[in-house]
Short mmCIF file of C-alpha atoms in Angstrom, two decimals:
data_model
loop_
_atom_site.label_atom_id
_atom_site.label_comp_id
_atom_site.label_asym_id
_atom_site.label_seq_id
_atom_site.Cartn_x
_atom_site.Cartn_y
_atom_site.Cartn_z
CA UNK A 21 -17.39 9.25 16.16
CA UNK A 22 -16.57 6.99 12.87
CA UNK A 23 -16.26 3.96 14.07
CA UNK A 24 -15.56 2.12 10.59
CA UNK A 25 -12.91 4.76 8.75
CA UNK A 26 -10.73 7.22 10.00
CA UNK A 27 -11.99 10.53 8.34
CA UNK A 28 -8.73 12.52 8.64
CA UNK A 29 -6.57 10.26 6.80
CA UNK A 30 -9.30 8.98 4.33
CA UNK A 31 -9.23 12.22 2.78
CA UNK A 32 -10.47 10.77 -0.50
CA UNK A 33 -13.86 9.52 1.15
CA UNK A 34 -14.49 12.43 3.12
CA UNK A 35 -13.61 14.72 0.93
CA UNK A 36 -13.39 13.21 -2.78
CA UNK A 37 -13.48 17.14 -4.63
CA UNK A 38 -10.58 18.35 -2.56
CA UNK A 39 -6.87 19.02 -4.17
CA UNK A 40 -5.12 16.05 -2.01
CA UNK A 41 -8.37 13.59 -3.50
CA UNK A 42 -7.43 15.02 -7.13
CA UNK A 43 -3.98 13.79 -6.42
CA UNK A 44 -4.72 10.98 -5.44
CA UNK A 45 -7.01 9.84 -8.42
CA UNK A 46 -3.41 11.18 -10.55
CA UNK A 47 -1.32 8.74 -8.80
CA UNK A 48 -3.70 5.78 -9.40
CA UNK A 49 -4.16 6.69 -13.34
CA UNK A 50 -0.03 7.27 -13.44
CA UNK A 51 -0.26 3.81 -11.86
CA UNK A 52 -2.59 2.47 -14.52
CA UNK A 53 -0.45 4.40 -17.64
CA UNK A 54 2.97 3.09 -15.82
CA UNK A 55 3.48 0.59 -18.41
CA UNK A 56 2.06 -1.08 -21.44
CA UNK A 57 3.15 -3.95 -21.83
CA UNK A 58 1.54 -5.25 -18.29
CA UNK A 59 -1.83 -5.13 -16.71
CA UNK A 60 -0.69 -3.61 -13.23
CA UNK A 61 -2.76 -5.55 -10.58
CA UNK A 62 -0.73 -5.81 -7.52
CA UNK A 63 0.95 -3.16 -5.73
CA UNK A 64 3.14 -2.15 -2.75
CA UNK A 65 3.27 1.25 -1.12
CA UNK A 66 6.98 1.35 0.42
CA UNK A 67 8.70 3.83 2.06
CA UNK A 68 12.61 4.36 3.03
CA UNK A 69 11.94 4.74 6.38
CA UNK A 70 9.40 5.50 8.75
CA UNK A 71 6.56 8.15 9.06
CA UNK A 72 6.65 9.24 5.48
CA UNK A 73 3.13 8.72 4.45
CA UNK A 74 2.82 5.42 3.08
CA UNK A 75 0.06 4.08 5.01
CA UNK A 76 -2.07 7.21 4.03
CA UNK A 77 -0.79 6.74 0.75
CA UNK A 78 -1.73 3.27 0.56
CA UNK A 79 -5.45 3.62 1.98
CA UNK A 80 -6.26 6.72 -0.15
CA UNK A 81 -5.40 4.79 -3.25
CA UNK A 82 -7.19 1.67 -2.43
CA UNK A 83 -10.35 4.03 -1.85
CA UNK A 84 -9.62 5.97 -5.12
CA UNK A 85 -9.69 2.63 -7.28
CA UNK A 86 -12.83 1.52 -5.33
CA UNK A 87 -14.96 4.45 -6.03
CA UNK A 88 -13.73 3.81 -10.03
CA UNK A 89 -15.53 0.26 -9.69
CA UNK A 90 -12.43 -1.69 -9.23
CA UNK A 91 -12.97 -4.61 -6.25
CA UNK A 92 -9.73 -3.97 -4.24
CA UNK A 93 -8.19 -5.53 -0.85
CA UNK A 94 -5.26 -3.64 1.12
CA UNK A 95 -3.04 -5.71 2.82
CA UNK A 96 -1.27 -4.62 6.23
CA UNK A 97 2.63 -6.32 5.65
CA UNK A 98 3.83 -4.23 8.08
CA UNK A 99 4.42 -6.96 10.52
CA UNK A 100 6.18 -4.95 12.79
CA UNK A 101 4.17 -1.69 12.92
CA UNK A 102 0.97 -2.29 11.53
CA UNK A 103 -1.68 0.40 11.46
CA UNK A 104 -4.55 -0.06 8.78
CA UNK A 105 -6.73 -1.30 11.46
CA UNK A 106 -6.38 2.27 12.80
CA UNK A 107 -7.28 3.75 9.90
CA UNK A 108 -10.39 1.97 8.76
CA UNK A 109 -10.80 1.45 12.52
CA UNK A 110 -10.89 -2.11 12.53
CA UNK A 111 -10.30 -5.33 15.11
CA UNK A 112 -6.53 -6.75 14.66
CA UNK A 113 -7.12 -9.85 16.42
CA UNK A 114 -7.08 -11.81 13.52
CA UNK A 115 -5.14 -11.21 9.88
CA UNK A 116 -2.50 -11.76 7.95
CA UNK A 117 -0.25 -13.40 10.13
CA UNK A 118 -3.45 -15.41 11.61
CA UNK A 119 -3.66 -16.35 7.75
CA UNK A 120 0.32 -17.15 7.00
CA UNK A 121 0.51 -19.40 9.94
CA UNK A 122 -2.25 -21.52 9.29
CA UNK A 123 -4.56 -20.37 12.31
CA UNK A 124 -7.48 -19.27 9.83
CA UNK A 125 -9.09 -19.04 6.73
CA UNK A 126 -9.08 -16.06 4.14
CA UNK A 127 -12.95 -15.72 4.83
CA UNK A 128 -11.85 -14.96 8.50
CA UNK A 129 -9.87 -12.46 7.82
CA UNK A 130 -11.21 -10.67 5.01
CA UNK A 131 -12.68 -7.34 6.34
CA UNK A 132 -15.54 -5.23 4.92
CA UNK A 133 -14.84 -1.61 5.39
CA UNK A 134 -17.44 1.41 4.80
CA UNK A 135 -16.43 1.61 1.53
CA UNK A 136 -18.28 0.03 -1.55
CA UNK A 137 -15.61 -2.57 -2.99
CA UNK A 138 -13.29 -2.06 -0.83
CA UNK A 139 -11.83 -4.77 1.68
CA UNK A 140 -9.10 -4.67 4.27
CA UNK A 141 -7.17 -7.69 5.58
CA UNK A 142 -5.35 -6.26 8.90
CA UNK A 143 -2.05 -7.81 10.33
CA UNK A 144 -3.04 -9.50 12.57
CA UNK A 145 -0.96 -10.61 15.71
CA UNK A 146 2.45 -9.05 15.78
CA UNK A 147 5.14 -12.52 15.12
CA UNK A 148 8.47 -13.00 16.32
CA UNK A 149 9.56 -14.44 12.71
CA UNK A 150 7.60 -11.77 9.70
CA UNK A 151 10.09 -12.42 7.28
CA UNK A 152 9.79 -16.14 7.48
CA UNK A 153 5.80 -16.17 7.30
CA UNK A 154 6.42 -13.56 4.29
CA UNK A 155 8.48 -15.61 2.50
CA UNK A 156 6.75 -19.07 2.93
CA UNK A 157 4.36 -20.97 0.38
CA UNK A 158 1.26 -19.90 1.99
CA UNK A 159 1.83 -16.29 0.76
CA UNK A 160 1.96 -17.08 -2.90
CA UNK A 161 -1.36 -19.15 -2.36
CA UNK A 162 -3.16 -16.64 -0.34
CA UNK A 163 -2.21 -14.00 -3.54
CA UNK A 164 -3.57 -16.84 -5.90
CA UNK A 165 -6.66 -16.70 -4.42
CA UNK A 166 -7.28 -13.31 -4.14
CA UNK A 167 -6.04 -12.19 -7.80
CA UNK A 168 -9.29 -14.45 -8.43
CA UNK A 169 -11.55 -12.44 -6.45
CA UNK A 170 -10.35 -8.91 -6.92
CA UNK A 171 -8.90 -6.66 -9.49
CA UNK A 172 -6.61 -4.62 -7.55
CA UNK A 173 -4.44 -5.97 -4.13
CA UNK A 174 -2.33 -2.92 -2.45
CA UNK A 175 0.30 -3.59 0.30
CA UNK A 176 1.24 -1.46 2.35
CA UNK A 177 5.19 -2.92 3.90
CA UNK A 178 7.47 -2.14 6.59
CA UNK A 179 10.31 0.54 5.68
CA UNK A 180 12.31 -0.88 3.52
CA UNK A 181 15.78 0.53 5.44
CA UNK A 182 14.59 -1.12 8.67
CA UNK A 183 13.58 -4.67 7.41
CA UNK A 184 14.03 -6.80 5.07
CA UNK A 185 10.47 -7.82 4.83
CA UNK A 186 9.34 -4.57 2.17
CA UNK A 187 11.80 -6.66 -0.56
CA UNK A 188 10.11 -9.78 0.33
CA UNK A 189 6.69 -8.59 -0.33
CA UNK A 190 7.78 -7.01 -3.22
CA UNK A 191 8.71 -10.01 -5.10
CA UNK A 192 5.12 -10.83 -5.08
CA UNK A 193 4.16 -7.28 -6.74
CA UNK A 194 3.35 -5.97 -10.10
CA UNK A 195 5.28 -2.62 -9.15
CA UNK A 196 6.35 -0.88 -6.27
CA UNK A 197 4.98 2.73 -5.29
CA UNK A 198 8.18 4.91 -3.49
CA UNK A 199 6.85 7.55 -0.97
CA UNK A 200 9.49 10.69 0.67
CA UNK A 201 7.97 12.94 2.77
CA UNK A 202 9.37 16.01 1.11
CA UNK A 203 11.93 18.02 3.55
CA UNK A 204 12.70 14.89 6.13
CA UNK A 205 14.10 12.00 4.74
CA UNK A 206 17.53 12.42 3.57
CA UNK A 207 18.54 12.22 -0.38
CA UNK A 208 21.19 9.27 0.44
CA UNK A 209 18.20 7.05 2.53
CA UNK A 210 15.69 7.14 -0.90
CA UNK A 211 19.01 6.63 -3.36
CA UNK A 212 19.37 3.47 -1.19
CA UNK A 213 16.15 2.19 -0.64
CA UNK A 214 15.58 2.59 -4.30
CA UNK A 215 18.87 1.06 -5.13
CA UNK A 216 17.82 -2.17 -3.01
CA UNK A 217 14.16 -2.69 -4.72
CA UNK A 218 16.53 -2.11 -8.21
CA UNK A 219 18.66 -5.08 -7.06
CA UNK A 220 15.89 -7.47 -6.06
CA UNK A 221 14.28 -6.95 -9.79
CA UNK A 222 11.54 -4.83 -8.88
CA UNK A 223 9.43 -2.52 -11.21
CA UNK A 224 10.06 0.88 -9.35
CA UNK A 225 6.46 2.21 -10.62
CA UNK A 226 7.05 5.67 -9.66
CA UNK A 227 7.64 8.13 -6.55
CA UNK A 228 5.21 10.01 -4.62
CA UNK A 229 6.68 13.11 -3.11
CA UNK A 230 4.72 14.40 -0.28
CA UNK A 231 3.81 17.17 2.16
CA UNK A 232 5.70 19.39 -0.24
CA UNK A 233 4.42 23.10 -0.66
CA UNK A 234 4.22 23.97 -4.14
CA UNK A 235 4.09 27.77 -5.56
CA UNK A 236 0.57 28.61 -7.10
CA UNK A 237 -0.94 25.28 -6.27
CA UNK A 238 -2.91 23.82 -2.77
CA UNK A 239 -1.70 20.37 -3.80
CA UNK A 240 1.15 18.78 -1.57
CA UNK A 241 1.99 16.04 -3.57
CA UNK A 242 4.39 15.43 -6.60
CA UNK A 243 4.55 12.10 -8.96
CA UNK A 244 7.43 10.96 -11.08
CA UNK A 245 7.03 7.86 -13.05
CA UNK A 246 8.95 5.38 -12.70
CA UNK A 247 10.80 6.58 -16.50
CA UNK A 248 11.96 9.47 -14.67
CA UNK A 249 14.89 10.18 -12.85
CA UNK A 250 14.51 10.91 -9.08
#
């Protein structure tokens, strides 16, 4: 068994010539093309609510800009349901929150995965207070220091109807990535999470539209840039 990536939700490692690794490699150059009059470096993958696709979202992305040569870290913000470790099948002893509160060192917590330039900083221990170790000091330092060792930094947040902490993170963010799972979440839950990134300031960068079937194509995945209306 893989013991250092999760092969069914990496699709773009496992299988970088299929349709869903072509999409992919779209939504990071739509990404890239987003805007022009800033160099898009940090990003959060957020959802409305839960089990729409963002944490496959977020990890198939980080491994798309990795195999283009970019160094990348992916962040686990989801302080209350974490699951990156699962993914790249990783220890969560230590991480972000191990990081936030003072209890270690970025070079603690930094993780190499199997993937060439690609690193993973987990959670870490579930806290009784996320927001408050989101929103402290230490998390504008720790993104100081890594925008000087890597090019591109990916979160991956809690829902942003559940918690607040999705708006916190994304005050530190370039943009902000929106992922529906096509045919489950309602129309009124994405006008309102969208609406509540709109009135904290934040770049909407685009929406990823998922597990969609669409006529004449094996590709289930849509993109509209952040110019377009939803």
């Amino acid at each position: 068994m893989e013991r250092t990536s999760n092969r069914n939700l990496l699709v773009t490692a496992a299988n970088p010539k299929s349709p869903a690794s072509e999409g992919y490699r779209a939504l990071r150059t739509n990404i890239q093309f987003s805007t022009l009059d800033k160099h898009i470096r940090t990003i959060m993958i957020a959802s409305a609510q839960m089990n729409e696709g963002k944490t496959t979202t977020v990890s198939n992305l980080a491994v798309t800009y990795a195999q283009e040569g970019k160094k990348v870290v992916v962040i686990d913000a989801d302080l209350h349901k974490p699951s990156l470790h699962h993914v790249f099948i990783q220890p969560n002893h230590v991480g972000l929150t191990s990081l936030l509160s003072g209890q270690q060192q970025l070079e603690d917590v930094l993780c190499k995965t199997a993937i060439d330039n690609l690193s993973l900083i987990t959670s870490g221990p579930i806290p009784p207070n996320p927001s408050e170790l989101l929103g402290s000091k230490y998390m504008s330092e720790l993104l100081k220091q890594l925008k000087d060792e890597f090019d591109v930094i990916l979160f991956d947040s809690s829902p942003i109807l559940a918690v607040t902490d999705a708006l916190i993170v994304s005050a530190y963010c370039d943009g902000v990535v929106l992922v529906v799972h096509g045919g489950k979440v309602k129309k009124g839950a994405v006008q309102k999470a969208k609406a509540q990134l709109e009135h904290a300031k934040v770049r909407v960068l685009g929406v990823v539209l998922n597990n969609i079937k669409i006529r004449g194509s094996e590709a289930g995945y849509l993109y509209y840039s952040g110019n377009q209306s939803y």
